Short mmCIF file of C-alpha atoms in Angstrom, two decimals:
data_model
loop_
_atom_site.label_atom_id
_atom_site.label_comp_id
_atom_site.label_asym_id
_atom_site.label_seq_id
_atom_site.Cartn_x
_atom_site.Cartn_y
_atom_site.Cartn_z
CA ASP D 292 95.01 109.09 84.37
CA ALA D 293 92.18 106.65 84.64
CA LYS D 294 92.70 103.43 86.40
CA THR D 295 92.44 100.15 84.81
CA THR D 296 91.36 96.57 85.76
CA GLN D 297 92.43 93.30 84.13
CA PRO D 298 92.36 89.63 85.03
CA THR D 299 95.38 88.61 86.68
CA SER D 300 95.92 85.62 84.55
CA MET D 301 94.75 83.83 81.35
CA ASP D 302 95.41 80.82 79.18
CA CYS D 303 95.00 80.26 75.72
CA ALA D 304 95.67 77.40 73.38
CA GLU D 305 98.36 77.91 70.65
CA GLY D 306 96.90 78.95 67.24
CA ARG D 307 93.64 80.29 68.98
CA ALA D 308 92.71 83.66 69.31
CA ALA D 309 93.65 85.48 72.80
CA ASN D 310 91.12 88.07 73.93
CA LEU D 311 92.40 90.10 76.75
CA PRO D 312 89.85 92.45 78.46
CA CYS D 313 90.38 95.73 80.13
CA ASN D 314 87.86 97.92 82.23
CA HIS D 315 88.52 101.65 82.33
CA SER D 316 85.13 102.79 83.39
CA THR D 317 86.51 106.13 84.45
CA ILE D 318 88.18 106.88 81.36
CA SER D 319 87.77 110.49 80.16
CA GLY D 320 87.49 112.04 76.81
CA ASN D 321 90.86 112.77 75.99
CA GLU D 322 92.32 109.59 77.30
CA TYR D 323 94.01 107.10 75.02
CA VAL D 324 93.94 103.24 75.60
CA TYR D 325 97.59 101.77 75.19
CA TRP D 326 98.66 98.09 75.42
CA TYR D 327 102.28 96.99 75.99
CA ARG D 328 103.50 93.59 76.92
CA GLN D 329 106.46 92.24 78.73
CA ILE D 330 107.93 89.01 77.94
CA HIS D 331 110.11 87.54 80.77
CA SER D 332 113.39 89.18 81.39
CA GLN D 333 112.69 91.55 78.71
CA GLY D 334 111.58 95.34 78.62
CA PRO D 335 108.10 96.13 77.78
CA GLN D 336 107.02 96.22 74.14
CA TYR D 337 104.55 98.62 72.63
CA ILE D 338 101.50 96.70 70.86
CA ILE D 339 98.92 99.42 69.92
CA HIS D 340 96.72 102.29 71.01
CA GLY D 341 93.55 103.88 70.20
CA LEU D 342 91.06 106.60 71.16
CA LYS D 343 87.65 105.30 70.35
CA ASN D 344 87.93 103.64 67.07
CA ASN D 345 88.91 99.83 66.72
CA GLU D 346 92.56 99.69 65.63
CA THR D 347 94.50 96.71 64.04
CA ASN D 348 98.15 96.48 63.20
CA GLU D 349 100.62 93.47 62.41
CA MET D 350 100.65 92.61 65.94
CA ALA D 351 97.02 92.94 67.41
CA SER D 352 93.56 94.31 67.08
CA LEU D 353 92.17 96.63 69.71
CA ILE D 354 88.30 96.86 70.17
CA ILE D 355 87.01 99.49 72.26
CA THR D 356 83.45 99.77 73.23
CA GLU D 357 81.08 102.48 72.25
CA ASP D 358 81.12 104.09 75.63
CA ARG D 359 84.96 103.42 76.07
CA LYS D 360 84.62 102.01 79.37
CA SER D 361 86.37 98.77 78.33
CA SER D 362 88.27 97.34 75.61
CA THR D 363 89.76 93.93 74.47
CA LEU D 364 93.26 93.20 72.94
CA ILE D 365 92.84 90.33 70.45
CA LEU D 366 95.89 88.30 69.36
CA PRO D 367 94.43 86.54 66.51
CA HIS D 368 96.62 83.46 66.27
CA ALA D 369 98.44 83.04 69.44
CA THR D 370 101.85 81.53 69.63
CA LEU D 371 103.96 80.36 72.37
CA ARG D 372 106.06 83.37 71.91
CA ASP D 373 103.09 85.46 72.80
CA THR D 374 103.24 84.25 76.49
CA ALA D 375 103.93 87.44 78.60
CA VAL D 376 102.32 89.81 80.94
CA TYR D 377 100.04 92.40 79.11
CA TYR D 378 99.52 95.89 80.43
CA CYS D 379 96.42 98.14 79.51
CA ILE D 380 96.91 101.55 80.21
CA VAL D 381 94.97 104.58 79.79
CA ARG D 382 96.69 108.12 79.56
CA VAL D 383 96.03 111.56 78.24
CA ASP D 384 98.19 111.88 75.17
CA ARG D 385 100.30 114.50 76.51
CA ASN D 386 101.04 112.75 79.67
CA ASN D 387 104.55 111.34 79.86
CA ASP D 388 104.39 108.93 82.70
CA MET D 389 102.58 105.68 82.21
CA ARG D 390 101.29 104.02 85.11
CA PHE D 391 101.65 100.35 84.60
CA GLY D 392 99.34 98.31 86.69
CA ALA D 393 99.78 94.46 87.48
CA GLY D 394 98.59 93.30 83.87
CA THR D 395 97.34 90.12 82.80
CA ARG D 396 99.85 87.19 82.68
CA LEU D 397 98.73 85.27 79.51
CA THR D 398 100.04 81.72 79.06
CA VAL D 399 99.91 80.22 75.61
CA LYS D 400 99.69 76.45 75.84
CA PRO D 401 100.65 73.97 73.06
CA GLY B 181 117.27 99.75 63.15
CA ALA B 182 119.06 99.80 66.56
CA GLY B 183 116.74 99.79 69.55
CA VAL B 184 117.32 101.21 72.92
CA SER B 185 120.37 99.81 74.60
CA GLN B 186 121.09 99.95 78.35
CA SER B 187 124.44 99.25 79.91
CA PRO B 188 125.52 97.30 82.09
CA SER B 189 123.00 94.61 81.63
CA ASN B 190 123.81 93.30 85.23
CA LYS B 191 125.28 95.18 88.09
CA VAL B 192 126.17 93.98 91.65
CA THR B 193 127.24 96.46 94.23
CA GLU B 194 127.92 96.75 97.82
CA LYS B 195 125.51 98.91 99.95
CA GLY B 196 126.85 102.37 100.23
CA LYS B 197 128.63 102.46 97.08
CA ASP B 198 127.56 104.66 94.13
CA VAL B 199 126.29 103.21 90.77
CA GLU B 200 125.69 104.77 87.16
CA LEU B 201 123.36 103.28 84.77
CA ARG B 202 123.42 104.32 80.92
CA CYS B 203 120.82 104.30 78.46
CA ASP B 204 121.32 105.08 74.62
CA PRO B 205 117.89 105.92 72.95
CA ILE B 206 116.96 105.38 69.49
CA SER B 207 118.41 107.89 67.36
CA GLY B 208 116.12 110.75 66.74
CA HIS B 209 114.02 110.26 69.62
CA THR B 210 113.85 113.55 71.69
CA ALA B 211 112.04 111.86 74.62
CA LEU B 212 113.60 109.50 77.02
CA TYR B 213 112.27 107.82 80.25
CA TRP B 214 113.46 105.79 83.24
CA TYR B 215 111.54 103.13 85.25
CA ARG B 216 112.11 100.89 87.98
CA GLN B 217 110.83 97.46 88.33
CA ARG B 218 111.15 95.39 91.53
CA LEU B 219 111.10 91.74 91.41
CA GLY B 220 107.58 90.43 90.59
CA GLN B 221 106.31 93.88 90.49
CA GLY B 222 104.97 96.37 87.96
CA LEU B 223 106.85 99.31 86.51
CA GLU B 224 107.31 102.42 88.41
CA PHE B 225 107.87 105.81 86.62
CA LEU B 226 110.92 107.75 87.76
CA ILE B 227 111.64 110.55 85.34
CA TYR B 228 111.32 111.68 81.85
CA PHE B 229 113.51 113.90 79.78
CA GLN B 230 112.43 116.04 76.68
CA GLY B 231 115.76 117.01 75.02
CA ASN B 232 118.14 117.30 78.03
CA SER B 233 115.47 118.88 80.27
CA ALA B 234 113.64 117.09 82.99
CA PRO B 235 110.91 119.16 84.03
CA ASP B 236 109.51 116.89 86.82
CA LYS B 237 111.81 114.84 89.11
CA SER B 238 108.99 114.02 91.79
CA GLY B 239 109.01 110.51 90.63
CA LEU B 240 112.60 109.89 91.60
CA PRO B 241 112.45 107.69 95.03
CA SER B 242 114.79 110.02 96.93
CA ASP B 243 117.56 112.52 96.77
CA ARG B 244 120.04 109.71 96.32
CA PHE B 245 118.82 109.29 92.70
CA SER B 246 119.67 111.86 90.03
CA ALA B 247 119.50 111.57 86.16
CA GLU B 248 121.00 113.57 83.40
CA ARG B 249 120.91 113.61 79.49
CA THR B 250 123.20 115.08 77.04
CA GLY B 251 121.46 116.54 74.32
CA GLU B 252 119.01 114.27 72.56
CA SER B 253 121.32 111.33 73.34
CA VAL B 254 122.66 109.29 76.15
CA SER B 255 121.31 109.42 79.69
CA THR B 256 122.60 108.25 82.87
CA LEU B 257 120.84 107.39 85.92
CA THR B 258 123.06 107.80 89.11
CA ILE B 259 122.16 106.22 92.69
CA GLN B 260 124.18 107.47 95.28
CA ARG B 261 124.90 105.52 98.70
CA THR B 262 122.94 102.59 97.24
CA GLN B 263 120.57 100.60 99.53
CA GLN B 264 119.34 97.16 99.34
CA GLU B 265 115.78 98.46 98.62
CA ASP B 266 117.33 99.95 95.36
CA SER B 267 117.74 96.37 94.08
CA ALA B 268 115.64 96.21 90.90
CA VAL B 269 115.70 96.31 87.02
CA TYR B 270 115.92 99.85 85.84
CA LEU B 271 114.52 100.29 82.62
CA CYS B 272 114.84 103.03 79.94
CA ALA B 273 112.71 103.90 77.09
CA SER B 274 112.55 106.56 74.28
CA SER B 275 110.01 107.98 72.05
CA PHE B 276 109.99 109.93 68.99
CA ARG B 277 108.26 112.91 70.72
CA LEU B 278 106.61 113.13 74.06
CA ALA B 279 103.43 111.23 74.37
CA TYR B 280 104.10 109.03 71.29
CA GLU B 281 104.76 105.22 72.01
CA GLN B 282 107.69 104.33 74.00
CA TYR B 283 110.36 101.75 73.19
CA PHE B 284 112.03 100.08 75.92
CA GLY B 285 115.57 98.86 76.36
CA PRO B 286 116.32 95.45 77.89
CA GLY B 287 116.99 97.01 81.46
CA THR B 288 119.90 96.99 83.94
CA ARG B 289 119.46 94.48 86.73
CA LEU B 290 120.83 96.13 89.92
CA THR B 291 121.48 94.00 92.87
CA VAL B 292 122.79 95.59 96.20
CA THR B 293 124.36 93.26 98.41
#
Protein backbone atom coordinates (compact mmCIF):
# COMPACT_ATOMS: atom_id res chain seq x y z
CA ASP A 1 0.00 0.00 0.00
CA ALA A 2 1.11 3.56 -0.72
CA LYS A 3 2.66 5.56 2.08
CA THR A 4 0.95 8.69 3.39
CA THR A 5 2.33 11.89 4.89
CA GLN A 6 0.35 13.99 7.33
CA PRO A 7 1.24 16.93 9.57
CA THR A 8 1.99 15.88 13.10
CA SER A 9 -0.48 18.26 14.70
CA MET A 10 -3.02 20.98 13.94
CA ASP A 11 -5.21 23.34 15.91
CA CYS A 12 -8.68 24.52 14.97
CA ALA A 13 -11.10 26.96 16.59
CA GLU A 14 -14.41 25.53 17.69
CA GLY A 15 -17.13 26.12 15.09
CA ARG A 16 -14.62 26.61 12.28
CA ALA A 17 -13.89 24.15 9.51
CA ALA A 18 -10.98 21.82 10.13
CA ASN A 19 -9.04 20.95 6.98
CA LEU A 20 -6.67 18.02 7.41
CA PRO A 21 -4.28 17.38 4.53
CA CYS A 22 -2.73 14.11 3.44
CA ASN A 23 -0.12 13.46 0.79
CA HIS A 24 -0.09 10.11 -0.99
CA SER A 25 2.06 10.83 -4.03
CA THR A 26 2.75 7.14 -4.75
CA ILE A 27 -0.90 6.11 -4.78
CA SER A 28 -1.81 3.68 -7.52
CA GLY A 29 -4.98 3.54 -9.56
CA ASN A 30 -6.73 0.87 -7.51
CA GLU A 31 -5.97 2.29 -4.07
CA TYR A 32 -8.65 3.97 -2.00
CA VAL A 33 -8.13 6.80 0.48
CA TYR A 34 -9.54 6.05 3.92
CA TRP A 35 -9.82 8.30 6.96
CA TYR A 36 -10.18 7.10 10.53
CA ARG A 37 -9.88 8.97 13.79
CA GLN A 38 -8.99 7.90 17.30
CA ILE A 39 -10.30 9.83 20.24
CA HIS A 40 -8.19 9.46 23.38
CA SER A 41 -8.58 6.05 25.04
CA GLN A 42 -11.00 4.79 22.39
CA GLY A 43 -10.67 2.51 19.38
CA PRO A 44 -10.34 4.06 15.91
CA GLN A 45 -13.53 5.22 14.23
CA TYR A 46 -14.17 5.05 10.48
CA ILE A 47 -14.93 8.46 8.97
CA ILE A 48 -15.03 8.27 5.19
CA HIS A 49 -13.30 6.84 2.14
CA GLY A 50 -13.06 7.57 -1.58
CA LEU A 51 -11.34 6.56 -4.80
CA LYS A 52 -11.27 9.64 -7.02
CA ASN A 53 -14.52 11.52 -6.61
CA ASN A 54 -15.13 13.85 -3.69
CA GLU A 55 -17.24 12.24 -0.98
CA THR A 56 -19.46 13.63 1.77
CA ASN A 57 -21.26 11.99 4.65
CA GLU A 58 -22.75 13.09 7.94
CA MET A 59 -19.33 13.33 9.56
CA ALA A 60 -17.06 14.91 6.98
CA SER A 61 -16.16 15.65 3.39
CA LEU A 62 -13.24 14.16 1.49
CA ILE A 63 -11.65 16.16 -1.29
CA ILE A 64 -9.25 14.22 -3.54
CA THR A 65 -7.10 16.12 -6.04
CA GLU A 66 -7.48 15.30 -9.70
CA ASP A 67 -4.07 13.57 -9.81
CA ARG A 68 -5.02 11.72 -6.58
CA LYS A 69 -1.67 12.52 -5.02
CA SER A 70 -3.22 14.31 -2.08
CA SER A 71 -6.49 14.67 -0.27
CA THR A 72 -8.11 16.80 2.42
CA LEU A 73 -10.53 15.74 5.10
CA ILE A 74 -12.91 18.54 6.02
CA LEU A 75 -14.84 18.71 9.27
CA PRO A 76 -17.20 21.59 8.41
CA HIS A 77 -17.95 22.82 11.95
CA ALA A 78 -15.42 21.41 14.37
CA THR A 79 -16.48 20.79 17.95
CA LEU A 80 -14.42 20.05 21.03
CA ARG A 81 -15.43 16.39 20.64
CA ASP A 82 -13.59 16.28 17.32
CA THR A 83 -10.25 16.51 19.14
CA ALA A 84 -8.53 13.27 18.11
CA VAL A 85 -5.75 11.75 16.04
CA TYR A 86 -6.81 11.55 12.40
CA TYR A 87 -5.33 8.82 10.22
CA CYS A 88 -5.17 8.91 6.44
CA ILE A 89 -4.65 5.47 4.90
CA VAL A 90 -4.44 4.36 1.30
CA ARG A 91 -5.10 0.74 0.52
CA VAL A 92 -6.09 -1.53 -2.26
CA ASP A 93 -9.71 -2.38 -1.68
CA ARG A 94 -8.98 -6.05 -1.30
CA ASN A 95 -6.18 -5.60 1.21
CA ASN A 96 -7.17 -6.47 4.69
CA ASP A 97 -4.41 -5.03 6.81
CA MET A 98 -4.50 -1.28 7.15
CA ARG A 99 -1.20 0.42 7.83
CA PHE A 100 -1.91 3.21 10.27
CA GLY A 101 0.80 5.87 10.33
CA ALA A 102 1.31 8.45 13.06
CA GLY A 103 -1.67 10.54 11.94
CA THR A 104 -2.47 14.18 12.68
CA ARG A 105 -3.33 15.19 16.21
CA LEU A 106 -6.16 17.71 15.82
CA THR A 107 -6.92 19.90 18.81
CA VAL A 108 -10.14 21.88 18.67
CA LYS A 109 -9.93 24.90 20.94
CA PRO A 110 -12.81 26.91 22.43
CA GLY B 1 -27.09 -1.62 17.25
CA ALA B 2 -24.38 -3.20 19.36
CA GLY B 3 -20.84 -2.44 18.35
CA VAL B 4 -17.68 -4.49 18.70
CA SER B 5 -17.06 -5.46 22.29
CA GLN B 6 -13.86 -6.66 23.91
CA SER B 7 -13.08 -8.19 27.25
CA PRO B 8 -11.51 -7.67 29.62
CA SER B 9 -11.14 -3.91 29.30
CA ASN B 10 -8.01 -4.03 31.44
CA LYS B 11 -5.71 -6.93 32.27
CA VAL B 12 -2.66 -6.86 34.52
CA THR B 13 -0.59 -10.01 34.47
CA GLU B 14 2.79 -11.17 35.66
CA LYS B 15 5.58 -11.84 33.22
CA GLY B 16 5.49 -15.44 32.06
CA LYS B 17 1.75 -15.95 32.49
CA ASP B 18 -0.63 -16.68 29.62
CA VAL B 19 -3.48 -14.31 28.79
CA GLU B 20 -6.57 -14.63 26.62
CA LEU B 21 -8.26 -11.61 25.10
CA ARG B 22 -11.76 -11.81 23.70
CA CYS B 23 -13.51 -9.99 20.86
CA ASP B 24 -17.22 -10.06 20.00
CA PRO B 25 -17.72 -8.62 16.52
CA ILE B 26 -20.79 -6.87 15.20
CA SER B 27 -23.44 -9.46 14.33
CA GLY B 28 -23.33 -10.34 10.65
CA HIS B 29 -19.76 -9.16 10.12
CA THR B 30 -17.78 -11.88 8.43
CA ALA B 31 -14.32 -10.31 8.75
CA LEU B 32 -12.48 -9.69 12.01
CA TYR B 33 -9.13 -8.03 12.67
CA TRP B 34 -6.69 -7.74 15.56
CA TYR B 35 -4.33 -4.79 16.09
CA ARG B 36 -1.88 -3.77 18.78
CA GLN B 37 -1.16 -0.21 19.88
CA ARG B 38 1.76 0.53 22.16
CA LEU B 39 1.66 3.66 24.29
CA GLY B 40 1.96 6.77 22.15
CA GLN B 41 2.36 4.79 18.94
CA GLY B 42 0.24 3.94 15.94
CA LEU B 43 -1.68 0.75 15.29
CA GLU B 44 0.18 -2.42 14.40
CA PHE B 45 -1.79 -4.98 12.39
CA LEU B 46 -1.64 -8.52 13.77
CA ILE B 47 -4.08 -10.83 11.98
CA TYR B 48 -7.41 -10.99 10.21
CA PHE B 49 -10.12 -13.64 9.90
CA GLN B 50 -12.49 -14.29 7.04
CA GLY B 51 -15.09 -16.47 8.71
CA ASN B 52 -13.05 -18.66 11.02
CA SER B 53 -10.08 -18.83 8.69
CA ALA B 54 -6.90 -16.78 9.15
CA PRO B 55 -5.01 -17.03 5.85
CA ASP B 56 -2.02 -14.93 6.88
CA LYS B 57 -0.47 -15.15 10.32
CA SER B 58 2.76 -13.36 9.44
CA GLY B 59 1.73 -10.22 11.34
CA LEU B 60 1.76 -11.99 14.69
CA PRO B 61 4.85 -10.73 16.58
CA SER B 62 6.07 -14.16 17.71
CA ASP B 63 5.01 -17.77 18.11
CA ARG B 64 3.78 -16.88 21.60
CA PHE B 65 0.82 -15.20 19.92
CA SER B 66 -2.10 -17.17 18.51
CA ALA B 67 -5.65 -16.36 17.54
CA GLU B 68 -8.75 -18.30 16.74
CA ARG B 69 -12.31 -17.57 15.79
CA THR B 70 -15.45 -19.62 16.19
CA GLY B 71 -17.52 -19.47 13.01
CA GLU B 72 -18.33 -15.85 12.26
CA SER B 73 -18.47 -14.90 15.89
CA VAL B 74 -16.18 -14.58 18.88
CA SER B 75 -12.43 -14.44 18.46
CA THR B 76 -9.74 -14.93 21.08
CA LEU B 77 -6.17 -13.69 20.97
CA THR B 78 -3.90 -15.72 23.23
CA ILE B 79 -0.48 -14.61 24.37
CA GLN B 80 1.62 -17.29 26.03
CA ARG B 81 4.49 -16.61 28.43
CA THR B 82 3.82 -12.86 28.39
CA GLN B 83 6.74 -10.44 28.28
CA GLN B 84 6.87 -6.80 29.31
CA GLU B 85 7.09 -5.73 25.67
CA ASP B 86 3.63 -7.25 25.16
CA SER B 87 2.15 -4.40 27.22
CA ALA B 88 -0.16 -2.50 24.90
CA VAL B 89 -3.77 -1.91 23.99
CA TYR B 90 -5.08 -4.75 21.85
CA LEU B 91 -7.81 -3.61 19.48
CA CYS B 92 -10.28 -5.73 17.59
CA ALA B 93 -12.28 -4.60 14.57
CA SER B 94 -14.89 -6.20 12.35
CA SER B 95 -16.28 -5.46 8.92
CA PHE B 96 -19.26 -6.67 6.92
CA ARG B 97 -16.99 -8.23 4.34
CA LEU B 98 -13.25 -8.22 3.77
CA ALA B 99 -12.04 -4.77 2.67
CA TYR B 100 -15.19 -2.97 3.85
CA GLU B 101 -14.77 -0.24 6.46
CA GLN B 102 -13.75 -1.55 9.85
CA TYR B 103 -15.50 -0.86 13.13
CA PHE B 104 -13.30 -0.99 16.18
CA GLY B 105 -13.90 -2.13 19.73
CA PRO B 106 -12.71 -0.16 22.78
CA GLY B 107 -9.64 -2.35 23.20
CA THR B 108 -8.09 -4.36 26.01
CA ARG B 109 -5.29 -2.65 27.89
CA LEU B 110 -2.72 -5.31 28.79
CA THR B 111 -0.04 -4.56 31.35
CA VAL B 112 2.67 -7.12 31.97
CA THR B 113 4.53 -6.54 35.23
